[in-house]
Amino acid sequence: MEELPVPRNIKISNITCDSFKISWEMDSKSKDRITHYFIDLNKKENKNSNKFKHKDVPTKLVAKAVPLPMTVRGHWFLSPRTEYTVAVQTASKQVDGDYVVSEWSEIIEFCTADYSKVHLTQLLEKAEVIAGRMLKCCVFYRNQHKEYFDYIREHHGNAMQPSVKDNSGSHGSPISGKLEGIFFSCSTEFNTGKPPQDSPYGRYRFEITAEKLFNPNTNLYFGDFYCMYTAYHYVILVIAPVGSPGDEFCKQRLPQLNSKDNKFLTCTEEDGVLVYHHAQDVILEVIYTDPVDLSLGTVAEITGHQLMSLSTANAKKDPSCKTCNISVGR
């Protein structure tokens, strides 16, 4: 009996965060004996990973031989923005139920994609459920160390510059490591209506009136929803001046919110004055995508504590939380 053909020139295409298409070439001889394909899919080894940590179980897919390219889909093992290796062999099922198989093909590497707008909309809908009632706010603020503001004045002409967002939050978020912006907060204390005096990011606070960053000349986008093994949850919003590079980036990747009517942060007009409200039951992290001059606001030292435990810098999302995860990997 002739050996089964070995797949060669493997091609991966149509990659999403939880699926891909795979095709290959093979010799025509004995091709008609092929009844199944075996696909061995594994997360690529991280050289820096803990070698004592439990490794992912290799996933061998047994698929009926179908016309190529074949779609491989399954959110139970594919995660977004993750590197995988894949190899294929052809198989022929025998009368006794066993398989005759070819040799394995070469190993191909590929990386899954970020969350699409469809997936982010699912996250958005989950965040809306717990956002809570809206509280009035009137300023955005950003805490840093004194040295940060000194550096901005000396080296950047007094203007805070956008920087690339870190990898905190959902693993599949399309803004992590890609979107450039400046982080602001807008949450207020329930009893005072003012920003809290504590902060995890530094004892000096830049404060700016809300309308200078969020107004009819800006667009508002939903960026992420996550928690860090805690009871409280974070929502990332992006404010981008209309037509700016940040606006174009977000328009292609993120769900846009109605600035006047959404569950997280609103800007409405009352008697000719812009009025702002924020969600009470989530912690909002607002990214503004353009430079911001310090002269537009004030810098002062806070009277509270620097609570480092609340920092979200490169924080990993809790993959087991039912409140803020969707069924498309983590």
XYZ file of C-alpha atoms in Angstrom:
330
model
C 0.000 0.000 0.000
C 1.409 3.381 -1.011
C 2.140 5.913 1.715
C -0.284 8.792 2.132
C 0.861 12.151 0.740
C 2.529 14.555 3.177
C 1.050 18.094 3.221
C 3.499 20.757 2.024
C 3.532 24.529 1.457
C 1.026 25.130 4.241
C -0.800 28.456 3.982
C -2.670 30.187 6.804
C -5.231 32.869 5.859
C -8.360 34.719 7.042
C -6.994 34.901 10.599
C -9.347 36.241 13.283
C -9.051 36.216 17.074
C -10.593 32.723 17.257
C -10.373 31.144 13.793
C -8.244 30.743 10.671
C -8.238 29.013 7.308
C -5.590 26.461 6.421
C -4.635 24.948 3.064
C -1.721 23.003 1.619
C -0.472 21.147 -1.405
C 0.036 17.377 -1.715
C 0.821 14.733 -4.320
C -2.176 13.384 -6.172
C -1.206 9.737 -5.743
C -3.117 7.974 -2.981
C -5.040 11.212 -2.490
C -8.353 9.428 -2.915
C -7.578 7.270 0.140
C -7.501 10.277 2.474
C -10.535 10.370 4.769
C -9.301 12.708 7.500
C -6.784 15.419 8.357
C -4.926 15.577 11.668
C -3.999 19.111 12.679
C -1.622 19.619 15.599
C -2.084 23.095 17.043
C -0.037 24.404 19.969
C 0.722 27.695 21.625
C 4.234 28.753 20.708
C 6.707 28.220 23.527
C 7.684 31.392 25.340
C 11.399 31.339 26.099
C 10.779 33.334 29.264
C 7.897 31.205 30.511
C 8.131 29.394 33.821
C 9.292 25.891 32.918
C 7.697 24.484 36.069
C 4.288 25.885 35.141
C 1.727 23.462 33.739
C 1.973 23.516 29.952
C -0.978 23.677 27.605
C -2.062 20.260 26.433
C -1.263 19.889 22.724
C -4.451 20.032 20.675
C -4.756 17.526 17.855
C -7.803 18.158 15.691
C -9.242 15.248 13.765
C -11.206 16.625 10.838
C -12.962 14.908 7.974
C -11.241 15.518 4.655
C -13.007 18.518 3.151
C -12.099 20.749 0.199
C -9.276 23.162 1.059
C -8.933 25.771 2.426
C -10.480 24.430 5.621
C -11.737 26.704 8.405
C -10.449 25.905 11.876
C -12.683 27.513 14.486
C -13.027 26.850 18.179
C -12.968 29.417 20.943
C -12.318 26.733 23.536
C -8.637 26.698 22.646
C -7.847 29.684 20.408
C -6.990 32.931 22.175
C -6.631 36.356 20.535
C -3.235 37.914 19.835
C -1.452 34.633 20.561
C 1.329 32.874 18.630
C 0.657 29.287 17.583
C 2.452 26.518 15.740
C 0.579 24.174 13.431
C 1.461 20.967 11.574
C -0.717 18.658 9.467
C -0.824 15.015 8.456
C -3.235 13.161 6.183
C -5.027 10.059 7.431
C -7.067 7.149 6.160
C -9.591 5.542 8.483
C -9.542 1.746 8.350
C -12.397 -0.734 8.741
C -11.299 -1.515 12.294
C -11.448 2.165 13.242
C -7.696 2.752 13.355
C -5.972 5.314 11.146
C -3.134 5.012 8.684
C -1.340 8.362 8.688
C 1.238 10.233 6.659
C 4.335 11.842 8.093
C 3.845 15.241 9.712
C 4.245 18.305 7.550
C 6.638 21.092 8.354
C 5.679 23.278 11.334
C 4.212 26.689 10.506
C 3.906 29.640 12.898
C 1.177 32.269 12.944
C -0.472 34.731 15.325
C -4.192 35.162 15.951
C -5.784 38.591 15.571
C -7.154 41.144 18.049
C -10.780 41.381 19.061
C -12.954 42.708 16.237
C -15.649 45.343 16.682
C -18.144 42.481 17.064
C -16.247 41.079 20.057
C -15.742 44.530 21.576
C -19.456 45.187 21.261
C -20.061 42.039 23.309
C -17.702 43.419 25.979
C -19.445 46.792 25.770
C -22.835 45.188 26.389
C -21.496 43.325 29.435
C -20.010 46.565 30.808
C -23.310 48.396 30.357
C -25.016 45.902 32.684
C -22.932 46.935 35.708
C -22.149 50.596 34.909
C -24.684 51.878 37.447
C -26.230 55.311 37.706
C -24.546 58.450 36.400
C -22.851 61.021 38.628
C -22.014 64.587 37.673
C -18.374 65.465 36.945
C -16.644 68.544 35.562
C -12.917 67.754 35.277
C -10.470 65.208 33.917
C -7.298 64.603 35.908
C -3.984 62.811 35.546
C -1.654 61.907 38.418
C 2.101 61.574 37.981
C 5.321 62.180 39.891
C 6.727 65.703 40.088
C 9.622 64.629 37.842
C 7.168 63.794 35.044
C 5.738 67.295 34.937
C 9.221 68.838 35.213
C 10.309 66.734 32.221
C 7.251 67.791 30.186
C 8.014 71.473 30.819
C 11.718 71.136 30.018
C 11.736 68.722 27.081
C 8.272 68.879 25.462
C 7.467 72.579 25.477
C 4.919 72.202 28.284
C 2.781 69.687 26.327
C 2.057 66.159 27.570
C 2.660 63.768 24.668
C 0.654 60.646 23.757
C 2.454 57.360 24.423
C 1.664 53.790 23.383
C -0.862 52.104 25.658
C 0.555 49.249 27.760
C -0.756 45.665 27.754
C -3.166 46.002 30.662
C -6.729 44.792 30.241
C -8.135 42.223 27.825
C -5.527 40.191 26.004
C -7.323 40.684 22.685
C -7.804 44.439 22.988
C -6.824 46.149 19.713
C -5.609 49.257 21.546
C -2.970 47.524 23.716
C 0.527 48.192 22.434
C -0.882 50.138 19.467
C -2.992 53.169 20.355
C -1.122 56.309 21.396
C -2.753 58.514 23.985
C -2.670 60.159 27.407
C -4.466 58.517 30.323
C -6.941 60.544 32.354
C -9.445 59.764 35.098
C -12.801 61.418 35.677
C -14.280 59.458 38.581
C -15.597 61.432 41.540
C -16.285 60.533 45.147
C -19.949 59.884 45.827
C -20.080 62.022 48.971
C -18.125 65.060 47.709
C -18.686 65.054 43.940
C -14.967 65.780 43.553
C -12.018 63.657 42.385
C -10.578 61.387 45.118
C -7.484 62.642 46.925
C -5.724 59.265 46.683
C -4.004 57.972 43.551
C -1.783 55.033 42.535
C 0.124 57.064 39.951
C 1.866 59.885 41.795
C 1.352 62.731 44.235
C 1.026 65.482 41.614
C -2.190 65.963 39.668
C -2.902 67.772 36.422
C -6.555 68.859 36.390
C -8.398 70.210 33.352
C -12.011 71.222 32.788
C -13.895 68.462 30.972
C -14.990 70.573 28.009
C -11.395 71.192 26.936
C -10.983 67.466 26.185
C -14.529 66.203 25.605
C -16.822 68.341 23.453
C -18.761 68.293 20.155
C -15.432 68.365 18.277
C -14.365 64.979 19.681
C -15.536 61.394 19.202
C -15.956 58.872 22.019
C -15.105 55.172 21.683
C -15.365 52.077 23.871
C -11.930 50.460 24.320
C -12.079 47.692 26.932
C -13.741 46.193 30.016
C -11.762 44.225 32.592
C -10.943 43.487 36.227
C -7.776 42.431 38.038
C -9.035 39.651 40.343
C -11.012 42.298 42.253
C -14.668 43.111 42.844
C -14.506 46.408 40.949
C -14.229 46.699 37.183
C -12.532 49.086 34.764
C -13.860 50.523 31.512
C -11.444 52.123 29.052
C -12.848 54.899 26.882
C -11.050 56.795 24.123
C -11.645 60.467 23.317
C -10.259 61.544 19.946
C -10.491 64.937 18.213
C -12.588 64.514 15.054
C -10.404 63.663 12.041
C -7.211 63.183 14.070
C -4.927 60.140 13.577
C -6.296 58.734 16.851
C -9.845 59.167 15.566
C -9.011 57.304 12.343
C -7.357 54.483 14.329
C -10.409 54.077 16.589
C -12.973 54.394 13.806
C -11.578 51.262 12.181
C -11.269 49.176 15.359
C -13.549 50.321 18.194
C -17.304 50.714 18.740
C -18.195 54.418 18.719
C -20.414 55.714 21.523
C -23.016 58.453 21.365
C -21.384 61.213 23.419
C -24.767 62.461 24.596
C -26.306 59.099 25.420
C -24.314 56.134 26.721
C -23.841 54.280 30.016
C -20.301 55.477 30.826
C -19.483 59.124 30.076
C -21.781 61.753 28.602
C -21.549 65.341 27.397
C -24.890 67.139 27.061
C -25.930 70.752 26.764
C -28.161 72.433 29.333
C -29.009 76.132 28.991
C -26.065 76.638 26.648
C -23.588 74.988 29.041
C -21.906 71.581 28.558
C -22.719 69.186 31.410
C -20.862 65.938 32.127
C -21.778 62.668 33.856
C -19.819 59.468 34.526
C -20.837 55.933 35.537
C -20.737 55.329 39.277
C -20.104 51.582 39.466
C -17.102 51.180 37.146
C -13.700 52.874 37.235
C -13.266 54.843 34.025
C -9.870 55.117 32.359
C -10.020 57.739 29.611
C -7.413 57.923 26.847
C -7.080 61.247 25.026
C -5.264 60.782 21.726
C -3.702 64.247 21.160
C -1.045 66.233 23.086
C -2.351 68.327 26.003
C -0.633 71.556 27.066
C -0.195 71.979 30.814
C -1.278 75.616 30.478
C -4.826 74.385 29.794
C -5.146 73.195 33.393
C -3.438 73.219 36.782
C -0.831 71.026 38.481
C -0.988 70.627 42.259
C 0.027 68.135 44.939
C -2.740 65.883 46.289
C -3.349 65.591 50.019
C -4.113 61.853 49.999
C -2.004 58.717 49.694
C -0.312 57.085 46.736
C -2.111 53.718 46.617
C 0.194 51.596 44.463
C -2.050 48.530 44.854
C -4.647 50.227 42.626
C -2.276 50.730 39.703
C -3.369 49.117 36.445
C 0.000 49.407 34.683
C 0.370 46.231 32.582
C -2.266 44.596 34.802
C -3.482 41.189 33.665
C -7.190 40.605 33.282
C -8.831 37.900 35.401
C -9.694 35.235 32.787
C -12.170 33.496 35.100
C -14.444 36.479 35.781
C -17.884 35.855 34.329
C -18.761 39.553 34.471
C -16.121 40.883 32.090
C -15.128 37.986 29.820
C -16.635 36.881 26.527
C -16.418 33.378 25.091
C -13.674 34.150 22.567
C -10.496 33.386 24.473
C -9.043 35.948 26.873
